[in-house]
Coordinates of C-alpha atoms and ligand atoms in Angstrom, one line a residue:
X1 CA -31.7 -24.4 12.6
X2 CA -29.9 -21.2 13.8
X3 CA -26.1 -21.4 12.7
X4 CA -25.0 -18.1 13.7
X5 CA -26.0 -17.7 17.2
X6 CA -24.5 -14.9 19.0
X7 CA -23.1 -16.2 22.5
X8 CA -19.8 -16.5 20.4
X9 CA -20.2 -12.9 19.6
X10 CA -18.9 -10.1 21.8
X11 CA -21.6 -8.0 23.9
X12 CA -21.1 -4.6 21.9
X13 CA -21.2 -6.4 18.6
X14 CA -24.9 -8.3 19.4
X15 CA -27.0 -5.0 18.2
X16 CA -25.3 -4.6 14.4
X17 CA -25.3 -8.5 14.4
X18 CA -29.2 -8.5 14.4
X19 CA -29.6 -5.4 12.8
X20 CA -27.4 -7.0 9.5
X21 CA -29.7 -10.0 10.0
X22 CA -32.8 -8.2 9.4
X23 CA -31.3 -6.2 6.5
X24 CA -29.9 -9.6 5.2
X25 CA -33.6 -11.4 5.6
X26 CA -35.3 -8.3 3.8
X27 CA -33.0 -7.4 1.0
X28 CA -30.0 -9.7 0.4
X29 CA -31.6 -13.7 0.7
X30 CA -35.3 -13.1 -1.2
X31 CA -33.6 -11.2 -4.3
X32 CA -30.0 -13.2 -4.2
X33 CA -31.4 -16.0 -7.2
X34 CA -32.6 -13.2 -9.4
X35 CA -28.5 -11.2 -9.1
X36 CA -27.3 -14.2 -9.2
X37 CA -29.0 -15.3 -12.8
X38 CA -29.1 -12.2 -14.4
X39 CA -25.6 -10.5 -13.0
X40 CA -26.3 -7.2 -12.6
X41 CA -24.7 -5.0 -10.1
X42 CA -27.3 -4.7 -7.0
X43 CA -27.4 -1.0 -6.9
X44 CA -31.0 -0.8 -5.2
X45 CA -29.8 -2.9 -2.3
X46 CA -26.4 -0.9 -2.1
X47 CA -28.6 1.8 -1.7
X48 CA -30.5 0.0 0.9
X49 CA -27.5 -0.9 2.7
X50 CA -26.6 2.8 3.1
X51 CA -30.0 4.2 4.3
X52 CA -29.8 1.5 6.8
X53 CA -26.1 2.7 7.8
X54 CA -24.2 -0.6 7.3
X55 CA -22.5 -0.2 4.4
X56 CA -18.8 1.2 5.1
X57 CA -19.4 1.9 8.6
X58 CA -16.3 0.8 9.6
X59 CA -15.2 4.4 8.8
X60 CA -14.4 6.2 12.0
X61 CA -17.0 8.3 13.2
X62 CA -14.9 11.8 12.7
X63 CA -15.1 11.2 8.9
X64 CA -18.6 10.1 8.9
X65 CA -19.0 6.5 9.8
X66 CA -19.9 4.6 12.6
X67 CA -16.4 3.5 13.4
X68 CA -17.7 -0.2 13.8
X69 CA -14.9 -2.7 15.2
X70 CA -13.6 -5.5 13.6
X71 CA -16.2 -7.7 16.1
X72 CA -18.6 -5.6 15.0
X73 CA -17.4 -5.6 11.1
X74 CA -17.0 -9.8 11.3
X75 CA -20.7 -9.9 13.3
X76 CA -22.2 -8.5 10.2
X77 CA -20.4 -10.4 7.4
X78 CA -21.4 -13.8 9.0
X79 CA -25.3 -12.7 8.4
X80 CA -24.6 -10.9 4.9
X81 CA -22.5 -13.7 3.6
X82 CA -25.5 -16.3 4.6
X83 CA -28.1 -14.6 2.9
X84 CA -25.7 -14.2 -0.7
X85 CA -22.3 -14.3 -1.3
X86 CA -22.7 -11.8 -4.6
X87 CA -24.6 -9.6 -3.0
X88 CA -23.0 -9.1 0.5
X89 CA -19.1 -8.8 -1.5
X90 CA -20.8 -5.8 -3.5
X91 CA -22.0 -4.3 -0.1
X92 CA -18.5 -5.2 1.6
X93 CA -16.8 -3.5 -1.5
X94 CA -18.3 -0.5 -1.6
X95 CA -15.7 1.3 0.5
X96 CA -12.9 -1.5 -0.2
X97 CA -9.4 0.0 0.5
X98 CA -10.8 3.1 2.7
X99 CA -9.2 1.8 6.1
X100 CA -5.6 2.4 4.7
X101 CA -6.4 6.0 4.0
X102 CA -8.1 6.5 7.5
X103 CA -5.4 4.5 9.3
X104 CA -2.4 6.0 7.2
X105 CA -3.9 9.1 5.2
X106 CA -3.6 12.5 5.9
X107 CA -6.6 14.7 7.3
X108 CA -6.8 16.3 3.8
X109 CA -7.3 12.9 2.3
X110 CA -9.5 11.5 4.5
X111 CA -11.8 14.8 4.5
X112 CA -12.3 14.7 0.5
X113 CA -11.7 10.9 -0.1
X114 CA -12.8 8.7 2.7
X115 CA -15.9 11.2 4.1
X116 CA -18.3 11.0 1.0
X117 CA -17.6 6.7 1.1
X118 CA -19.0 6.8 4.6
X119 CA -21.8 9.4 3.3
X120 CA -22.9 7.0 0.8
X121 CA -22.1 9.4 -1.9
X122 CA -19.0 7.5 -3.2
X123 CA -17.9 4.0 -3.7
X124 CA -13.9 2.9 -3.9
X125 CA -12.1 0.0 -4.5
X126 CA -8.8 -1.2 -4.1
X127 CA -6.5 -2.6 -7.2
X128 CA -3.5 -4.4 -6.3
X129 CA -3.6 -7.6 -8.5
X130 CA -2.5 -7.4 -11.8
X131 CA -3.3 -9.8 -14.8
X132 CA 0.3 -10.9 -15.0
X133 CA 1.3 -10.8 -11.4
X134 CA -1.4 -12.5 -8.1
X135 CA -0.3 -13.8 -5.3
X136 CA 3.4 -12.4 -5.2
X137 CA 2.8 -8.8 -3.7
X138 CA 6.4 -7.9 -3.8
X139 CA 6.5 -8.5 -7.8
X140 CA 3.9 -6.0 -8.7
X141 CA 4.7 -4.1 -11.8
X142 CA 2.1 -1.1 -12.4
X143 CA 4.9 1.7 -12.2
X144 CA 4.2 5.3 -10.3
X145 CA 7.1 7.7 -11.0
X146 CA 7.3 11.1 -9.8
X147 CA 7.4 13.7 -11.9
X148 CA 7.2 17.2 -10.1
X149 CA 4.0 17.8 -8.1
X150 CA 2.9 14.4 -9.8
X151 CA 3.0 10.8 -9.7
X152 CA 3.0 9.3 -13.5
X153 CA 0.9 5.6 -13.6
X154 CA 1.4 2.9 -16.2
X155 CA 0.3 -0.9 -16.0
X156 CA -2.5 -2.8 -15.3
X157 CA -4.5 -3.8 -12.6
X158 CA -7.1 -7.4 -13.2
X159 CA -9.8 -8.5 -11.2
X160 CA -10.5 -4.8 -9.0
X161 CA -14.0 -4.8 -7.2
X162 CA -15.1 -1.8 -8.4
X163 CA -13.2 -0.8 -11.1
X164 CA -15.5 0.5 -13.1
X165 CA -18.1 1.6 -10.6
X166 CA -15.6 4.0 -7.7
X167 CA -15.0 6.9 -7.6
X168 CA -11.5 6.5 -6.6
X169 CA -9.5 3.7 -6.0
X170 CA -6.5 2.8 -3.4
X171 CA -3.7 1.8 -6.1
X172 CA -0.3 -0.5 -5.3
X173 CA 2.3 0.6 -7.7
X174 CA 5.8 0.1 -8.0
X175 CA 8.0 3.5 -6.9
X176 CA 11.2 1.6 -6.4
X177 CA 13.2 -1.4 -8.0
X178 CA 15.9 -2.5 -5.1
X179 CA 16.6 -5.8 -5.4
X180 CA 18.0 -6.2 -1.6
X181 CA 14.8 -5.0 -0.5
X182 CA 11.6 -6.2 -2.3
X183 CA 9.5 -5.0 0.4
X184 CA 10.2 -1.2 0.2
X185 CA 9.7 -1.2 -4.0
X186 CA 6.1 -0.3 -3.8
X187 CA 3.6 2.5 -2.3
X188 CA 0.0 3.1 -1.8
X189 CA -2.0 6.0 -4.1
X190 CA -5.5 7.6 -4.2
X191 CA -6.5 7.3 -8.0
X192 CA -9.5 9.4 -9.0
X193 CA -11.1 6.5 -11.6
X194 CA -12.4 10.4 -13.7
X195 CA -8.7 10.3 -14.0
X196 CA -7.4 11.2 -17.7
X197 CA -5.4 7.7 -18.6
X198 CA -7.8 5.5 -15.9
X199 CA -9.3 3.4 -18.1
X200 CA -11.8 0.2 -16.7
X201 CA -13.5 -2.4 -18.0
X202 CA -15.5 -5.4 -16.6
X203 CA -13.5 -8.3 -17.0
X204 CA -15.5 -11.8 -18.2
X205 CA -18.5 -12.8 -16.5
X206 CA -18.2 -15.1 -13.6
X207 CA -19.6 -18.3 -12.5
X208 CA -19.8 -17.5 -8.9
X209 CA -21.2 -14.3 -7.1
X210 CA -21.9 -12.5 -10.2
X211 CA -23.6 -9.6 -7.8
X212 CA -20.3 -8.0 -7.9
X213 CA -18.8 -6.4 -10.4
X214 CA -15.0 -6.9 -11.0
X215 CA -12.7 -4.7 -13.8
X216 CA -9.4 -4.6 -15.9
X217 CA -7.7 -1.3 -15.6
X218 CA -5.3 -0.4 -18.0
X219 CA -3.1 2.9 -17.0
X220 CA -1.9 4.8 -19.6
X221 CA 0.2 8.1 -18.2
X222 CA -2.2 8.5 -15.9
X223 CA -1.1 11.8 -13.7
X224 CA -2.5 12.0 -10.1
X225 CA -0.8 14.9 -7.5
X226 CA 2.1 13.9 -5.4
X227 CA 0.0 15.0 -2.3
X228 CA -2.3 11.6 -3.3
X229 CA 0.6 9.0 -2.2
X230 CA -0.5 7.3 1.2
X231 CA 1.9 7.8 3.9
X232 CA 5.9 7.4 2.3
X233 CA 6.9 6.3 -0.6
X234 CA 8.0 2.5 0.0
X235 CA 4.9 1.9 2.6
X236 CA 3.1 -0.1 0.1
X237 CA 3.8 -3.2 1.2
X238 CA 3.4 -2.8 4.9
X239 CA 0.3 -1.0 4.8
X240 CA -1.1 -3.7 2.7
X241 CA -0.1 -6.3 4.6
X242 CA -1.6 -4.4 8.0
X243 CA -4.8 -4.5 5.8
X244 CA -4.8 -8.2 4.7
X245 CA -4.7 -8.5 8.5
X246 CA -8.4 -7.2 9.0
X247 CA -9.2 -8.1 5.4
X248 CA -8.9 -12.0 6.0
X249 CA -10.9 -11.8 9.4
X250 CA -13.8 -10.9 7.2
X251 CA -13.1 -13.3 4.6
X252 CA -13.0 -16.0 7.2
X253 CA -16.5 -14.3 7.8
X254 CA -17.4 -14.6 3.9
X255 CA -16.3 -18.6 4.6
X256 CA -18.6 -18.7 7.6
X257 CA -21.8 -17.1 6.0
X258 CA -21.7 -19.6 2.9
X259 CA -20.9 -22.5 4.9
X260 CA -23.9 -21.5 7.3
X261 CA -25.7 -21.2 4.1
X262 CA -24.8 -24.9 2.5
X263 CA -26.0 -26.5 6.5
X264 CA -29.2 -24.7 6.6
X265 CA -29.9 -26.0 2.8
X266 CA -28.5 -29.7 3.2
X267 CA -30.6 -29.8 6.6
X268 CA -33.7 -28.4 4.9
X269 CA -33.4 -31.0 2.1
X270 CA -32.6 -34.0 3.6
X271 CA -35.2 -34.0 6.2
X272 CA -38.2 -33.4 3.4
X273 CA -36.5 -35.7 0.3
X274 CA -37.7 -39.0 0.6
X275 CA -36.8 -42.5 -0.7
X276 CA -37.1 -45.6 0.2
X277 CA -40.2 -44.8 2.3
X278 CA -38.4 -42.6 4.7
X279 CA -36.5 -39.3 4.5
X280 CA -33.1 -39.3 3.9
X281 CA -32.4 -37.9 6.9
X282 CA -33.7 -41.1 8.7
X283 CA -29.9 -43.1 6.8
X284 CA -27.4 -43.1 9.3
X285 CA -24.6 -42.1 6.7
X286 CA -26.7 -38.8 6.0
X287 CA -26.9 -38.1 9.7
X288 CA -22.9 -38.7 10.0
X289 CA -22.6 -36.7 7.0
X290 CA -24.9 -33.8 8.8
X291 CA -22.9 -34.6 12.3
X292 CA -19.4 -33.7 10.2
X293 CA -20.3 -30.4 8.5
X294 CA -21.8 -29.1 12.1
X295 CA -18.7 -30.0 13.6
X296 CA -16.3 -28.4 10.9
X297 CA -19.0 -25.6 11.0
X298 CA -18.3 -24.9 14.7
X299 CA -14.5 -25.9 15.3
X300 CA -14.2 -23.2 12.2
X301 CA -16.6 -20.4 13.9
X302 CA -14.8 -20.5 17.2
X303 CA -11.3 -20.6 15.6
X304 CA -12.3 -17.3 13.4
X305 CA -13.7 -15.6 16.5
X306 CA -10.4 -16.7 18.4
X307 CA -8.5 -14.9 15.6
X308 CA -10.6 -11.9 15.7
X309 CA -9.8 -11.2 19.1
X310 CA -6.1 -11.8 18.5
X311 CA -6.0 -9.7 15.1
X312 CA -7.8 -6.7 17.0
X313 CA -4.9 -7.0 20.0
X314 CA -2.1 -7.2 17.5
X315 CA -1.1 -10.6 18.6
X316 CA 0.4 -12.3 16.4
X317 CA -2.1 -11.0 13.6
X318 CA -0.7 -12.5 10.6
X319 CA -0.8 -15.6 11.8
X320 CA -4.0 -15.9 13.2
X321 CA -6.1 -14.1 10.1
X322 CA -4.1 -16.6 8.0
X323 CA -5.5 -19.6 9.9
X324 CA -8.9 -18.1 10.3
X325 CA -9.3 -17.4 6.7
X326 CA -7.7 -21.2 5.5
X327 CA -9.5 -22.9 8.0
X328 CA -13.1 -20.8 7.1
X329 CA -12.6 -20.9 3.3
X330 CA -12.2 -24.3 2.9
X331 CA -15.1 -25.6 5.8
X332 CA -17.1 -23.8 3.3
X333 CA -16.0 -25.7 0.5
X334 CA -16.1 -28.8 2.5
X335 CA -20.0 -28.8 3.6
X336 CA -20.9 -26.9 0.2
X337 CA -19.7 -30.4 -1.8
X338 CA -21.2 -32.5 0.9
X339 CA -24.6 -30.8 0.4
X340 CA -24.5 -30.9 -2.9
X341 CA -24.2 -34.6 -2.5
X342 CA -27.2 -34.5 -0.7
X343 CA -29.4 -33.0 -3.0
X344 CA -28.8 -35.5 -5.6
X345 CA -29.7 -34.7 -8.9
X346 CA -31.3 -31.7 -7.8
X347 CA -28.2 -30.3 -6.5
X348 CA -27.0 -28.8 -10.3
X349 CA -30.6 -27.3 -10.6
X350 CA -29.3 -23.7 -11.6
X351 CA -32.9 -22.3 -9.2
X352 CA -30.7 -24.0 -6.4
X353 CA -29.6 -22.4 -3.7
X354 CA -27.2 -25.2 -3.1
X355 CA -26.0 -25.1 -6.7
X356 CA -25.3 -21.3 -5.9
X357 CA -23.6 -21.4 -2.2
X358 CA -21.1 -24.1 -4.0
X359 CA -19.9 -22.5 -6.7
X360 CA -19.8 -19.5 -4.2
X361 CA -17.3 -21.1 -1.6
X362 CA -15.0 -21.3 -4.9
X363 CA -14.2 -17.9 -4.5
X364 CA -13.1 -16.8 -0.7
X365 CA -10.5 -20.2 -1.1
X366 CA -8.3 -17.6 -3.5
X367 CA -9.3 -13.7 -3.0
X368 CA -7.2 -12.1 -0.3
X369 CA -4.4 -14.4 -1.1
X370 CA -4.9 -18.0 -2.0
X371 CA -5.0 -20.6 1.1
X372 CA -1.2 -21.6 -0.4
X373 CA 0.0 -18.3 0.9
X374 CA -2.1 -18.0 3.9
X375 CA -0.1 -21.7 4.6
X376 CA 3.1 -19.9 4.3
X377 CA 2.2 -17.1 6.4
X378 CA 0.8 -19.6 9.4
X379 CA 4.4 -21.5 8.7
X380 CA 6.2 -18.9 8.8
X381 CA 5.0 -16.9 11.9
X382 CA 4.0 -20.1 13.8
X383 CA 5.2 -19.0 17.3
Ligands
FAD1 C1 -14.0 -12.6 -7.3 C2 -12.6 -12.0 -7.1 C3 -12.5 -10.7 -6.6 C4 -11.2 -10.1 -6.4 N1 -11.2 -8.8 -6.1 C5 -9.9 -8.2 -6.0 C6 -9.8 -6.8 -5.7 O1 -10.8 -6.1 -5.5 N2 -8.6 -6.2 -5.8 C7 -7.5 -7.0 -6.0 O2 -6.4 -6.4 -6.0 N3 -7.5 -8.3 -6.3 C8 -8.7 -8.9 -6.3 N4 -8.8 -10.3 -6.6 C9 -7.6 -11.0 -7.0 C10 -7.2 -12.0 -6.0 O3 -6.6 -11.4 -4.9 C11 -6.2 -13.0 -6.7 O4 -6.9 -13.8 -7.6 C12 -5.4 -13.8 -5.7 O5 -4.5 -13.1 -5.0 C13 -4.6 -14.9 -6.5 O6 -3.9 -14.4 -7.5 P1 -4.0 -15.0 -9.0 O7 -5.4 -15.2 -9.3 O8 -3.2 -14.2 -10.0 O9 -3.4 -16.5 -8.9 P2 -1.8 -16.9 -9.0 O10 -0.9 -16.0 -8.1 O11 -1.4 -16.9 -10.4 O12 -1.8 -18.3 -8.3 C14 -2.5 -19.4 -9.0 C15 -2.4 -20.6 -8.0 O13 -1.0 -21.0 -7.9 C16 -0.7 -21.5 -6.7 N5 0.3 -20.6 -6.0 C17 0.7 -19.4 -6.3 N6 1.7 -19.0 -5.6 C18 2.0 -20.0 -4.8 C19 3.0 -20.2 -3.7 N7 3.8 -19.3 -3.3 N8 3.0 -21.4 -3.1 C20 2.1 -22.4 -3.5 N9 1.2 -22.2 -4.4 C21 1.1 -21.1 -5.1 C22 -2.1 -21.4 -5.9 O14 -2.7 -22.6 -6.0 C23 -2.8 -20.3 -6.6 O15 -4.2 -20.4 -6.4 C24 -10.1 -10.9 -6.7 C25 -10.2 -12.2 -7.2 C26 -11.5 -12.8 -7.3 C27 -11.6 -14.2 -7.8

């Protein structure tokens, strides 16, 4: 059954489309079970990923990367995704946060930050949640106050990809406290994670892609140089939400990939599973069941590719990633539970890959702002 066909996919994206494929077939799917039992970080396939040049190579080419588009970028997720959830959000991760420094940085910054990322040398992350404080940006607390040459950090940041593994992370931080203006209170910082007063620790162990690593960082007077913010003081907010933009194309990808994942398995299983002397494939309730996911499957594919086209000419971005993301994220939910229903018993077998692709589609539902906010957003830019 092939899911992910690329006539939906644009011309220029086809080659890193089959290129992730391969990767995917060769080191994400056959190894996904044993990251997903044991919960280790998947350094080897990083690794992997890097030699093969599709890790971070969204970076423009002038600081190293291969400057793939958000076609390109949204081509590849779809295949990672498929192949493991855990896996592909540690490859995705690896240079998390990087596109506001190359979109907004300085030269300087992107020379000695950004570069070694798309080298493979580095790995960064980017910490804006905070254990206190999720899906209400504006309200962030983690403080950065300038002292001379220096910003000052204090606060916390929960649930940062990376926390404990980057080199540097992109940091959201409070540098203002205007009530009249709740979108100008906060700016965007390269933190060195060597850092005197970074300190990072791997929060609790998850039940869902637990191939990527995710920390609580605790700033204590942490001093970085002034020449670190990201664009001006007060940017935070914009730049982020310029980010969120891209970041919940691909997560409508991440949706996409697992829900791909969940048909291929409730396909596989009904049409070898027998009972009553037939397959279960051969009840007409399991074919209507089959006929539904396929069609959520697709009406959500073509909406996300819609979106991506619309995100990448500025049109109406918010709006569209916010659908594409809601509408992806919860297909993936949607045929996850109906194939679990499919596999019976067998379905909360822990050596499933059912069993894993549903406690999987848990996750995409809530990272890059829960579908509540992605709601309001579609609401409140509806044109
Ligand atoms: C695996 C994983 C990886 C992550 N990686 C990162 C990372 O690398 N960097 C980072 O900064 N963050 C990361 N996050 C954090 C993620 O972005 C937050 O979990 C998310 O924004 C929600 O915040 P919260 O968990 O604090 O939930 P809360 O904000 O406490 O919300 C809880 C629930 O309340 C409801 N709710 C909240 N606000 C509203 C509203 N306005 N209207 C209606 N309902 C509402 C929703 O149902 C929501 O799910 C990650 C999270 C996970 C699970």
């Amino acid at each position: 059954m092939e899911l992910l066909d690329d006539s939906i996919v644009p011309e220029h994206a086809r080659d890193i489309k089959a290129e992730a494929r391969e990767f995917a077939q060769e080191h994400i799917k056959p190894n996904a079970q044993e990251y997903f039992q044991s919960g280790d970080y998947p350094e080897e396939i990083l690794e992997a990923g890097r030699e093969a040049n599709l890790v971070a190579q969204d970076i423009p080419e002038e600081w190293g990367g291969r400057g793939l588009d958000l076609a390109q970028l949204l081509a590849m997720t779809e295949e990672f995704y498929r192949a493991d959830a855990g896996i592909a959000l540690t490859l995705q991760l690896a240079s998390f946060g990087c596109e506001i420094t190359y979109e907004h940085g300085s030269e300087e910054q992107c020379e000695r930050y950004v570069r070694p990322v798309a080298e493979g040398e580095q790995r960064s992350g980017l910490a804006v949640s905070e254990p206190e404080t999720g899906s209400d940006l504006a309200g962030m607390q983690t403080t950065a106050e300038r002292d001379g040459d220096e910003y000052v950090i204090n606060g916390e940041k929960y649930w940062i990809g990376n926390g404990v593994e980057a080199d540097w992370i992109t940091l959201y931080a409070r540098t203002g406290d205007d009530e009249d203006n709740r979108y100008g209170n906060h700016s965007m910082f390269i933190v060195p994670t060597d850092t005197d007063g970074y300190e990072a620790e791997h929060i609790p162990e998850k039940m869902a892609m637990r191939a990527s690593k995710q920390a609580h960082i605790e700033f204590d007077d942490c001093r970085i140089p002034a020449a670190n913010l990201i664009g001006s003081e007060g940017d935070g907010f914009m730049l982020l939400a310029d980010f969120f933009n891209h970041g919940r194309v691909a997560v409508a990808g991440h949706g996409i990939g697992i829900a791909a994942a969940a048909i291929e398995e409730a396909w596989e299983f009904t049409h070898d599973r027998e009972e009553f002397g037939r397959t279960i494939s051969d009840f007409q309730s399991v074919q209507h069941g089959l006929a539904d996911m396929l069609v959520e499957f697709e009406s959500a594919r073509t909406l996300v590719w819609r979106a991506r086209e619309k995100v990448a000419n500025e049109d109406n971005a918010g709006y569209w990633a916010a659908m594409a993301k809601t509408k992806a994220t919860e297909t993936a939910v949607d045929v996850a539970e109906q194939g679990m229903q499919f596999h019976g018993g067998r379905s909360v077998l822990d050596e499933r890959r059912i069993a894993r692709v549903y406690r999987d589609a848990r996750i995409p539902v809530i990272y890059e702002g829960a579908n509540e906010i992605q709601r309001n957003l579609i609401y409140g830019q509806a044109p």
